Tab-separated table of C-alpha atoms in Angstrom:
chain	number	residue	atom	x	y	z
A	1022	UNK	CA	110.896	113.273	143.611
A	1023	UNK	CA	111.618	109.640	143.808
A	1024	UNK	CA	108.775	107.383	145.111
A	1025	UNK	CA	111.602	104.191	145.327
A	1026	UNK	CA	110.973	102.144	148.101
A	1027	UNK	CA	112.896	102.214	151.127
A	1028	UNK	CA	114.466	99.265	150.978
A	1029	UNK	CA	115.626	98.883	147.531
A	1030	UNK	CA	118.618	100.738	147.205
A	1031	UNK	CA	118.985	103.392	144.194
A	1032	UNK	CA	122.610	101.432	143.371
A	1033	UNK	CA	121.031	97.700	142.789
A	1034	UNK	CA	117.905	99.236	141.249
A	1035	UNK	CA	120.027	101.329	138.640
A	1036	UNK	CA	122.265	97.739	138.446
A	1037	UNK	CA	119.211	95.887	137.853
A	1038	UNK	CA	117.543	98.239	135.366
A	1039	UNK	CA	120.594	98.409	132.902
A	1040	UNK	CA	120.744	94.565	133.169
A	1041	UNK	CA	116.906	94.248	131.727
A	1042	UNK	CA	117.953	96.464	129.347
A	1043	UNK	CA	121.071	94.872	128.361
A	1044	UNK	CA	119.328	91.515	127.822
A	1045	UNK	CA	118.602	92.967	124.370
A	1046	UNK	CA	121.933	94.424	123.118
A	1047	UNK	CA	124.138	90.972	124.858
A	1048	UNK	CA	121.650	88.910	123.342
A	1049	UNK	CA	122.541	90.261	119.389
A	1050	UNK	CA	126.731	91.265	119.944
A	1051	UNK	CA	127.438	88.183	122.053
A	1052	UNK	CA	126.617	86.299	119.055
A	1053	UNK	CA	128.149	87.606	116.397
A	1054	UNK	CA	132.165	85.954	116.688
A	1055	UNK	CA	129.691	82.118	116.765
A	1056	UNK	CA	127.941	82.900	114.104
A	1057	UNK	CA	130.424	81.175	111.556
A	1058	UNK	CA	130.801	78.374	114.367
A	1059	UNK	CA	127.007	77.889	114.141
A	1060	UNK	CA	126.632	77.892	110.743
A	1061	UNK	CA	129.655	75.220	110.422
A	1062	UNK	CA	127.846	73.150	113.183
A	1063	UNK	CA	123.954	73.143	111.772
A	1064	UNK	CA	124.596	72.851	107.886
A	1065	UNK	CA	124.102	76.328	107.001
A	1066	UNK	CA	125.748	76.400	103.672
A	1067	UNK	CA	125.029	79.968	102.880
A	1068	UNK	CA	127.182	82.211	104.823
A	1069	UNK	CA	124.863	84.769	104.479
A	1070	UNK	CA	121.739	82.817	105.808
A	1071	UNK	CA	123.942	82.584	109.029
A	1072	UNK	CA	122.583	86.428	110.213
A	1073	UNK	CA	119.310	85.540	110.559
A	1074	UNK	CA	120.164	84.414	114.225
A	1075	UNK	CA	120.349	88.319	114.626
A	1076	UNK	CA	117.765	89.273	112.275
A	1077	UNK	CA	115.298	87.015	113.810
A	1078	UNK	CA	115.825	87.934	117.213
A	1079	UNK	CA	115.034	91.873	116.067
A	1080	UNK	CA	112.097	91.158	114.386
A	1081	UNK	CA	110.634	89.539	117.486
A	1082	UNK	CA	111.927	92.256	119.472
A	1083	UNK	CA	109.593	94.816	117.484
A	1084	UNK	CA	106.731	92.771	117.707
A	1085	UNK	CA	107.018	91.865	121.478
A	1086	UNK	CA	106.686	95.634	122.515
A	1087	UNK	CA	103.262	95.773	120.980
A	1088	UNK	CA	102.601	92.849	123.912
A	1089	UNK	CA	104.592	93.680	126.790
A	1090	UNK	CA	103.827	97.708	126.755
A	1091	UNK	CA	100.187	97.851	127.275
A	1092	UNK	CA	100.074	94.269	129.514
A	1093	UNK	CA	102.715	96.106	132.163
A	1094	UNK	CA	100.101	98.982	132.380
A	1095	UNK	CA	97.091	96.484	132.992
A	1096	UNK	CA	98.610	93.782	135.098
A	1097	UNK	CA	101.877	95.404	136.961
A	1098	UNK	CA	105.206	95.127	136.287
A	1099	UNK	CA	106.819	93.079	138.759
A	1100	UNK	CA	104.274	90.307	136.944
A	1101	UNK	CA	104.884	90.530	133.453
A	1102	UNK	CA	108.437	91.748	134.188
A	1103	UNK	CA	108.726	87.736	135.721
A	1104	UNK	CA	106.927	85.732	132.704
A	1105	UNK	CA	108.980	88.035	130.343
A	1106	UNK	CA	112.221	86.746	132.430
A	1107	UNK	CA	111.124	83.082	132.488
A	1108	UNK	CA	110.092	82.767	129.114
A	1109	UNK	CA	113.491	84.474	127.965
A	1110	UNK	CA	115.241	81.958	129.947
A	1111	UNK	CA	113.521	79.092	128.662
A	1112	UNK	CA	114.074	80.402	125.248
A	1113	UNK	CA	117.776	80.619	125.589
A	1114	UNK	CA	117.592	76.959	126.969
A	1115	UNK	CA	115.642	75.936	123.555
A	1116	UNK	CA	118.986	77.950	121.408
A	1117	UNK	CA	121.165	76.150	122.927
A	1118	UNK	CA	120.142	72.858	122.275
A	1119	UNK	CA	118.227	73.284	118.537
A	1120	UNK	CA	117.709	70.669	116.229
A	1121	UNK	CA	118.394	72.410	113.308
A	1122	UNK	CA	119.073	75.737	112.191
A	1123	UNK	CA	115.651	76.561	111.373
A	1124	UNK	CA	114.525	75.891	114.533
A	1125	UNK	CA	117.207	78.290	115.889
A	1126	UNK	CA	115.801	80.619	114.348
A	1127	UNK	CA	112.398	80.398	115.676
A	1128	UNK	CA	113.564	80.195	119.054
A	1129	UNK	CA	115.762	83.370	118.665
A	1130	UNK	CA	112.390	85.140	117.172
A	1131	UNK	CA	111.264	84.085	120.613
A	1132	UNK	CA	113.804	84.835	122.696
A	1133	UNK	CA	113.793	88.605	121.221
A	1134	UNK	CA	109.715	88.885	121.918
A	1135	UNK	CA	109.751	88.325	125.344
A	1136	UNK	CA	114.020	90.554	125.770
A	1137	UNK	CA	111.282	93.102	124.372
A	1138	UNK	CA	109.293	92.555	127.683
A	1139	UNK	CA	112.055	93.077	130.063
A	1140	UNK	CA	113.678	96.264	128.175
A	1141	UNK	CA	110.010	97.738	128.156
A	1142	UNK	CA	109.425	97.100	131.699
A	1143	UNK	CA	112.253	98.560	132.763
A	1144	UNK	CA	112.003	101.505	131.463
A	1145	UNK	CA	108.336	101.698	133.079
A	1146	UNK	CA	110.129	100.883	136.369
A	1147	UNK	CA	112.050	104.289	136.210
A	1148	UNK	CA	109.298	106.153	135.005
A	1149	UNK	CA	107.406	104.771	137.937
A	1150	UNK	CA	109.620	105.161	140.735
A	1151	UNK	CA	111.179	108.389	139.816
A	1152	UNK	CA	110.374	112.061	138.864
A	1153	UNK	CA	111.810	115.371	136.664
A	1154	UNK	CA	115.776	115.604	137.226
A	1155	UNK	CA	115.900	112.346	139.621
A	1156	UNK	CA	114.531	110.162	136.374
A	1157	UNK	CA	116.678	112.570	134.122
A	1158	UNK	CA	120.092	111.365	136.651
A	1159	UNK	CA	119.040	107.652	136.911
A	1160	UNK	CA	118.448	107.470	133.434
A	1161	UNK	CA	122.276	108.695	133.027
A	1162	UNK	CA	123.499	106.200	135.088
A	1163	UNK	CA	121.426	103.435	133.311
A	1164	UNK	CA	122.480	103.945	130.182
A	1165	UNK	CA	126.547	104.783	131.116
A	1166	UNK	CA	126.201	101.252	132.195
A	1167	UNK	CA	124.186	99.711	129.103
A	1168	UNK	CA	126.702	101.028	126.815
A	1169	UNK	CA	128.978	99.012	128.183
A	1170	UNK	CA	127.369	96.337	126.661
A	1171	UNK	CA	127.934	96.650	122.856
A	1172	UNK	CA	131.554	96.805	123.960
A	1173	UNK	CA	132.444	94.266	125.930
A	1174	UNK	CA	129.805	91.654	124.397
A	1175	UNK	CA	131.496	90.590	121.506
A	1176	UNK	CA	135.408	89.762	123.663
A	1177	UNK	CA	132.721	87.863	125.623
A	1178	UNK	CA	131.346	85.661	122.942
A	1179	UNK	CA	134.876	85.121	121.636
A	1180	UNK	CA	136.617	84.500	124.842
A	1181	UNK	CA	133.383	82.063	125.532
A	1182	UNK	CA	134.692	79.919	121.850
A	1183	UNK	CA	137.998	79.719	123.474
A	1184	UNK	CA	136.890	77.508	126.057
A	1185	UNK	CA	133.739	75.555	124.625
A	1186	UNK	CA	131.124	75.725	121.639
A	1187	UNK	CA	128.823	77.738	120.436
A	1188	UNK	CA	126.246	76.617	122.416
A	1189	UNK	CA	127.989	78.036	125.749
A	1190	UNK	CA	126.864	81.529	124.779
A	1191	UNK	CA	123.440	80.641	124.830
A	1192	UNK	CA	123.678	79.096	128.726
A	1193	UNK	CA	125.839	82.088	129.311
A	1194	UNK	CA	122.500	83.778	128.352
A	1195	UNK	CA	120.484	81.306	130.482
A	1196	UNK	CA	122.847	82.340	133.429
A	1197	UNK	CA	121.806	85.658	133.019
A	1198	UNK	CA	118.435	85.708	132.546
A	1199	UNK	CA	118.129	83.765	135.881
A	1200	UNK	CA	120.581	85.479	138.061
A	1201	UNK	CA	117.419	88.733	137.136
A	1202	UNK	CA	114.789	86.275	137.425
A	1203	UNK	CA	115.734	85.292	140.684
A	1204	UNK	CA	116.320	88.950	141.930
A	1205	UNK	CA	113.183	89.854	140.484
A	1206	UNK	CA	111.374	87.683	142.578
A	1207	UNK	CA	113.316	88.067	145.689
A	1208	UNK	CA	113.487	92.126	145.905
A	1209	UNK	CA	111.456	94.144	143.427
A	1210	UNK	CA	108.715	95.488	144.606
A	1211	UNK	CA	105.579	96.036	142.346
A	1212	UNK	CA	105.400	100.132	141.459
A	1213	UNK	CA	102.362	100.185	139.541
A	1214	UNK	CA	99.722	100.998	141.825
A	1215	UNK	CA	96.305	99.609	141.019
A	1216	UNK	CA	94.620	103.102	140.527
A	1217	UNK	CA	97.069	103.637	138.232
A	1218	UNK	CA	96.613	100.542	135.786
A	1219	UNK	CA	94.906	101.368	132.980
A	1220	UNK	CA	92.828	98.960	130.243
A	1221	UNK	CA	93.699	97.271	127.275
A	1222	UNK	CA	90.751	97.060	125.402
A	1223	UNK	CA	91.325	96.503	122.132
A	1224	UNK	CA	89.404	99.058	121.148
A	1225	UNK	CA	91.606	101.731	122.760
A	1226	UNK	CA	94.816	100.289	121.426
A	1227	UNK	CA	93.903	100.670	118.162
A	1228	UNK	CA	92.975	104.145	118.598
A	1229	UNK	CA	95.867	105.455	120.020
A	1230	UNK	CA	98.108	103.264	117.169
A	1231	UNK	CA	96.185	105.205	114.822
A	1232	UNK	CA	96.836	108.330	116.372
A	1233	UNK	CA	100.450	107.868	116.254
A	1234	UNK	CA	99.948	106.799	112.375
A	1235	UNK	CA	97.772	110.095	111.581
A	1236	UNK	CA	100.167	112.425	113.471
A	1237	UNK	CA	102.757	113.698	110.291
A	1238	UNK	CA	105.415	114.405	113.156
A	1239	UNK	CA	105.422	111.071	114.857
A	1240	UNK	CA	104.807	109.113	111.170
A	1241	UNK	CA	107.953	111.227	109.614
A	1242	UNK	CA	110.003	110.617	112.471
A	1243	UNK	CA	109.093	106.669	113.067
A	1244	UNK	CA	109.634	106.001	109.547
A	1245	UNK	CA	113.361	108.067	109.386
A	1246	UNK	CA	114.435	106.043	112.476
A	1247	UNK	CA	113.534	102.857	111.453
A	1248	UNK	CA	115.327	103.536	108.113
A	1249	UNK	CA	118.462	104.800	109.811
A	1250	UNK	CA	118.758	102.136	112.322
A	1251	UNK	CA	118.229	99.696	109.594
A	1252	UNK	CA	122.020	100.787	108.880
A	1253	UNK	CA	122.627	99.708	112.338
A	1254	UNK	CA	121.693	96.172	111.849
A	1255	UNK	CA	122.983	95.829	108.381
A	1256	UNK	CA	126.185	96.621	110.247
A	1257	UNK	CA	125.244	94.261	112.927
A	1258	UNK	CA	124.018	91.582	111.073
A	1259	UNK	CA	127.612	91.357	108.455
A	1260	UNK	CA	130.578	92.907	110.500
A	1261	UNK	CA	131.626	89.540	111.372
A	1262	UNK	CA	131.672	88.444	107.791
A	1263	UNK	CA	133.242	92.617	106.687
A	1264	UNK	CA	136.107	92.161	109.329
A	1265	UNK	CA	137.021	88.692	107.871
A	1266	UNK	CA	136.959	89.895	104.428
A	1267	UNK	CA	139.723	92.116	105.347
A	1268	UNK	CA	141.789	89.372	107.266
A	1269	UNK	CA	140.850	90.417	110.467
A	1270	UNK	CA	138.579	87.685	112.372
A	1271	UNK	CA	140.963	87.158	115.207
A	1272	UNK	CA	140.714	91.097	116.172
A	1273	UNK	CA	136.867	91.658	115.202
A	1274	UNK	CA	136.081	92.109	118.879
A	1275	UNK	CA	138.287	94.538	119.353
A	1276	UNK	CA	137.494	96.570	116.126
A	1277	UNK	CA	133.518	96.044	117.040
A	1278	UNK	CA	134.312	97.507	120.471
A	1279	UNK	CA	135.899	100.748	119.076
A	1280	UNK	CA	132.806	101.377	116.661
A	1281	UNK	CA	130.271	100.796	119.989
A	1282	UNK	CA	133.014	103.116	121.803
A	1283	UNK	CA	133.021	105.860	119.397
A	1284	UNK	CA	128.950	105.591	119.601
A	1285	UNK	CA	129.069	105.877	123.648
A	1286	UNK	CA	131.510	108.927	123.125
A	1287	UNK	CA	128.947	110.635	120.838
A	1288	UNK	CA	125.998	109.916	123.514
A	1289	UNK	CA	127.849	111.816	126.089
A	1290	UNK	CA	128.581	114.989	123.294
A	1291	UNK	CA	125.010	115.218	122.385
A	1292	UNK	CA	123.794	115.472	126.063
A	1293	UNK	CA	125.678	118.613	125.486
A	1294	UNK	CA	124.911	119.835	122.158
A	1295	UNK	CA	121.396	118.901	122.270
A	1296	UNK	CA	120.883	122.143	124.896
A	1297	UNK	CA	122.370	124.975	122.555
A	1298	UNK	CA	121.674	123.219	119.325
A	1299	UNK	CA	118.202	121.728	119.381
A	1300	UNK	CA	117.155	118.056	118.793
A	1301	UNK	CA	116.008	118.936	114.976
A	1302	UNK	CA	118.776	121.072	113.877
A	1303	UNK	CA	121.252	118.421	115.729
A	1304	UNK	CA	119.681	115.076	114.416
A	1305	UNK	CA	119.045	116.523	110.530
A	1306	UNK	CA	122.585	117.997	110.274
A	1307	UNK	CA	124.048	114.777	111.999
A	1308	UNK	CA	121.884	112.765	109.085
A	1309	UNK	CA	123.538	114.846	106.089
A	1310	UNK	CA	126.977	114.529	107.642
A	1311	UNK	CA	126.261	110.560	107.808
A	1312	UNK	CA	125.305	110.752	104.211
A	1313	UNK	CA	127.612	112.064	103.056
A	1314	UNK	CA	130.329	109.896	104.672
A	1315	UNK	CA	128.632	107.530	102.505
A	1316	UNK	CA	129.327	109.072	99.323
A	1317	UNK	CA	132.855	109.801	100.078
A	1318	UNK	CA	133.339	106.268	101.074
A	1319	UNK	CA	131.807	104.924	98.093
A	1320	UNK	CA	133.250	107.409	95.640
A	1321	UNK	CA	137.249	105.929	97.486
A	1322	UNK	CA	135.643	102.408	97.129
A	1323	UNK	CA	134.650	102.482	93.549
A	1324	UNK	CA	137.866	104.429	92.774
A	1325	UNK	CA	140.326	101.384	94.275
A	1326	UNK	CA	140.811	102.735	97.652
A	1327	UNK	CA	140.099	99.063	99.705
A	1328	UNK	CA	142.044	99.947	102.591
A	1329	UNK	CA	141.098	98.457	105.795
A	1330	UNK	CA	142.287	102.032	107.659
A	1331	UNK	CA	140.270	103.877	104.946
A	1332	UNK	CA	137.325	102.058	105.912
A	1333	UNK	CA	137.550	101.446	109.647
A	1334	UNK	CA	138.154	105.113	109.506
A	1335	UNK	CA	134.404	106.032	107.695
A	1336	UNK	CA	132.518	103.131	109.818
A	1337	UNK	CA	133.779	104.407	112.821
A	1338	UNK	CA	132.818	108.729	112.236
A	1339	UNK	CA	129.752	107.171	110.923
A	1340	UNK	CA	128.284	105.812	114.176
A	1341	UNK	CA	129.693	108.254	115.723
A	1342	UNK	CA	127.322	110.595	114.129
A	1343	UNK	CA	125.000	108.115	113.647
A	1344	UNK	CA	124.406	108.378	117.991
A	1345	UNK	CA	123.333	111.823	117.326
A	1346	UNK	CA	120.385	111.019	115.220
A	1347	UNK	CA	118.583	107.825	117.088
A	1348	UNK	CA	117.741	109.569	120.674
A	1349	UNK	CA	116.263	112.349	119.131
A	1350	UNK	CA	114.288	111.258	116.372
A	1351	UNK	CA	112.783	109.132	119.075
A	1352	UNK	CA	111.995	111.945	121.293
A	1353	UNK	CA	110.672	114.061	118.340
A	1354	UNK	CA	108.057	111.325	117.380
A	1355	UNK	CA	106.604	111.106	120.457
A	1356	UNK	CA	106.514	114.914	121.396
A	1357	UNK	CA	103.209	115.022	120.147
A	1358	UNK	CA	101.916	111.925	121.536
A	1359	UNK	CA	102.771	112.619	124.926
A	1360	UNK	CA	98.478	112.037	126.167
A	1361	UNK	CA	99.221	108.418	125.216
A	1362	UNK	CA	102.863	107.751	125.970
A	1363	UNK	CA	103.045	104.560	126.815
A	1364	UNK	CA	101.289	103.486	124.211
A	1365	UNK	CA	103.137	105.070	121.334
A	1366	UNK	CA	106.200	104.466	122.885
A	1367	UNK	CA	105.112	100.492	122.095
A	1368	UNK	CA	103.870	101.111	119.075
A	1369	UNK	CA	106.937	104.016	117.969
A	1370	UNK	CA	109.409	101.092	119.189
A	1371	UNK	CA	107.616	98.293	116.780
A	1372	UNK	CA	107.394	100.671	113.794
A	1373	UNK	CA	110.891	101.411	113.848
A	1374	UNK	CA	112.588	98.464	115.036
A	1375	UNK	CA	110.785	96.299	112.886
A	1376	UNK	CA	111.285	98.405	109.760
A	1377	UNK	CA	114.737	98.667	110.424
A	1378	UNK	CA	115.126	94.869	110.722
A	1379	UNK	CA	113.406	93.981	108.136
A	1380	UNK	CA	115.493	96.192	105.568
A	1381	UNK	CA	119.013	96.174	107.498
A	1382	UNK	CA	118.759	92.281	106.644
A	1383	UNK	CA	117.807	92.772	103.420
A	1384	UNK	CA	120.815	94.728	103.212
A	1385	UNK	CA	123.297	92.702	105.022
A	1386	UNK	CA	121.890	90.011	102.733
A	1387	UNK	CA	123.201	91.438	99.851
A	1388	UNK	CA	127.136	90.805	101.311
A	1389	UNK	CA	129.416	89.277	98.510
A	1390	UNK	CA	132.695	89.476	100.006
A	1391	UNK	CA	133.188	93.156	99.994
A	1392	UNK	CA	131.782	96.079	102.630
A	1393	UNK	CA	130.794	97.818	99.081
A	1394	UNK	CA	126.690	96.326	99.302
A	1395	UNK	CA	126.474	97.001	103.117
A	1396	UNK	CA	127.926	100.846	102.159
A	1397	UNK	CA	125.616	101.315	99.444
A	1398	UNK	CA	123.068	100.395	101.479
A	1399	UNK	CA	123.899	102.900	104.546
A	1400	UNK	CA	124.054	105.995	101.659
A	1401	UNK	CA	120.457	104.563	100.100
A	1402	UNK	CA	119.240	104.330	103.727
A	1403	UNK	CA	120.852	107.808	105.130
A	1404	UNK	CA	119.594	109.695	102.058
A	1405	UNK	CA	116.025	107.816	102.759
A	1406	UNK	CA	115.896	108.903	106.237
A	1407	UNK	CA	116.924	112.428	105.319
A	1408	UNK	CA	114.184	112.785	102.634
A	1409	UNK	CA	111.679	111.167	104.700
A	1410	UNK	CA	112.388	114.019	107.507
A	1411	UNK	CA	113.019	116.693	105.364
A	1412	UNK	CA	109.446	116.345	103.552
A	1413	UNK	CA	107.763	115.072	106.394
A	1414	UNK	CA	108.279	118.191	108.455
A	1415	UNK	CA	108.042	120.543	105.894
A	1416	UNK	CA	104.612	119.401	105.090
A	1417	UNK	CA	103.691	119.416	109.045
A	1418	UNK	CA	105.227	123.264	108.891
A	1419	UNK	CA	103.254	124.111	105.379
């Protein structure tokens, strides 16, 4: 039953909620056609040094939903939901006008902390204002929005260098963050009540992170996604430079657009095939079948098979499947955990997010001209993940 108030229509609040949670996802694919324009324009004279603009920003990501999660539940959300919105702003004012590319850096390590704090809001603001199938259907409509985003992004970065620099992407950003600012302020209503809010003593953190580190489940699970997406942001982090290699930087928007399109395909088929097939069986059989694209791929590769179609082919089937393992490994870590949700959601989120950045741009870092070091890496991480699950749940079962 939905507790919304009365005069905040469902429409702008579904609107607004996919926006807070797009700040994250524009943030990283808006960037990626500047990233050789940036790198050009501060010195960088390693191409591959250029991704940490997307590397840093996920890093801070993980670590601001450690912050933002348990401060939403102590102090409101309409509150920390506006410092998180300010401070992103201001952030995205500091990228666009940095001194050097170090300094980019830090500020997009910044900028990701406190996109952390509006994503995790948001998803507190449906939780708060909505019940059983009425979350379940605004949840649907939230997210057939937000995958929008990985789509379109990247034609908007590149239309964006058409007409200006670099540095217009990052007041696009600004633009954004303050058109939700302002709305913020104006109409949401706070929907954490104050019986509701809950401590954060330190004390109590720390022992329901440990909880979630103790649990085999939620550990087997945490560590599996945050392997798996690290393939994500390998991809992420070098398409720009992969797309090139093949002669096809004037069309990398496009081709980026059909991978995010074959991933919001396969988000709509396992809402169906979730039902009759389970999460587990679904999610492990969709991890072996992204393996073993790998090896295929790699076997073609190593055998002389460079073809752009060959490969466009294997990158797009493998985030296809890829869509059916990230949902519900997430759901299946915090199954157990469900006493302290909001807590292990934070900490879940951190785990994984900041594994997976950490070793997707280790991965991306090893790019030499050729998509074979990024594939490698997506077969070394796939067969991880798979292992990881495998043992980790057969122990739990033992």
């Amino acid at each position: 039953m939905s507790r919304i108030n009365r005069e905040l229509h469902p429409l702008e609040l579904v609107t607004v909620v996919a926006g807070l949670m797009s700040l994250t996802a524009l943030a990283i694919d808006v960037m990626l056609p500047a990233l050789p324009a940036m790198g050009a324009d501060l010195g960088v004279s390693t191409e591959n040094d250029r991704q940490l603009v997307i590397v840093a920003f996920v890093l801070g990501m993980g670590s601001g939903q450690l912050v933002f999660g348990p401060l939403s539940d102590r102090f409101g959300r309409r509150r920390v939901l506006v410092i998180s919105l300010l401070l992103y702003t201001l952030f995205a004012v500091a990228c666009a006008v940095p001194g050097s590319f170090e300094q980019l850096v830090l500020f997009r390590a910044l900028q990701g902390v406190t996109a952390a704090g509006a994503r995790v809001v948001a998803l507190s603001l449906v939780r708060d204002l909505f019940e059983g199938a009425s979350m379940a259907r605004t949840m649907s409509w939230v997210m057939a929005t937000f995958m929008a985003v990985p789509i379109l992004a990247p034609n908007l970065g590149w239309l964006i260098l058409q007409v200006s620099t670099w540095r217009a992407i990052f007041w696009a950003l600004v633009v954004f963050g303050a058109v939700l600012l302002v709305w913020v302020g104006a109409r949401l209503p706070e929907t954490l009540s104050p019986e509701r809010r809950r401590s954060i003593h330190p004390r109590a953190l720390m022992e329901a992170y440990l909880e979630v580190v103790k649990n085999p489940t939620s550990r087997a699970y945490t560590i599996a996604t945050g392997l798996a997406f690290g393939a994500l942001f390998a991809f992420i982090s070098s398409s720009e430079q992969i797309f090139r290699s093949f002669g096809h930087a004037e069309r990398f928007p496009l081709y980026f657009a059909g991978v995010a399109g074959s991933m919001a395909v396969a988000s709509m088929v396992n809402a169906r095939l979730v039902g009759r097939l389970g999460m587990r069986r679904l999610s492990h059989g969709a991890l072996t079948v992204f393996t073993g694209i790998q090896v295929v791929y790699c076997a073609l590769y190593l055998s002389g098979v460079h073809d752009f179609a060959v490969f466009y082919t294997a990158l797009a089937l493998s985030f296809f499947v890829f869509s059916l393992i990230g949902a519900n490994f997430n759901a299946m870590a915090l199954q157990p955990l469900g006493h302290v949700a909001g807590t292990a959601s934070a900490a879940l989120g951190f785990a994984s997010t900041t594994l997976s950045g950490s070793i997707g741009g280790f991965v991306a870092r090893q790019y030499n001209g050729t998509p074979l070091p990024v594939a490698l890496g997506f077969l070394c991480l796939g067969a991880s993940s798979l292992a990881v699950v495998t043992l980790g749940t057969r122990a739990q079962s033992a």
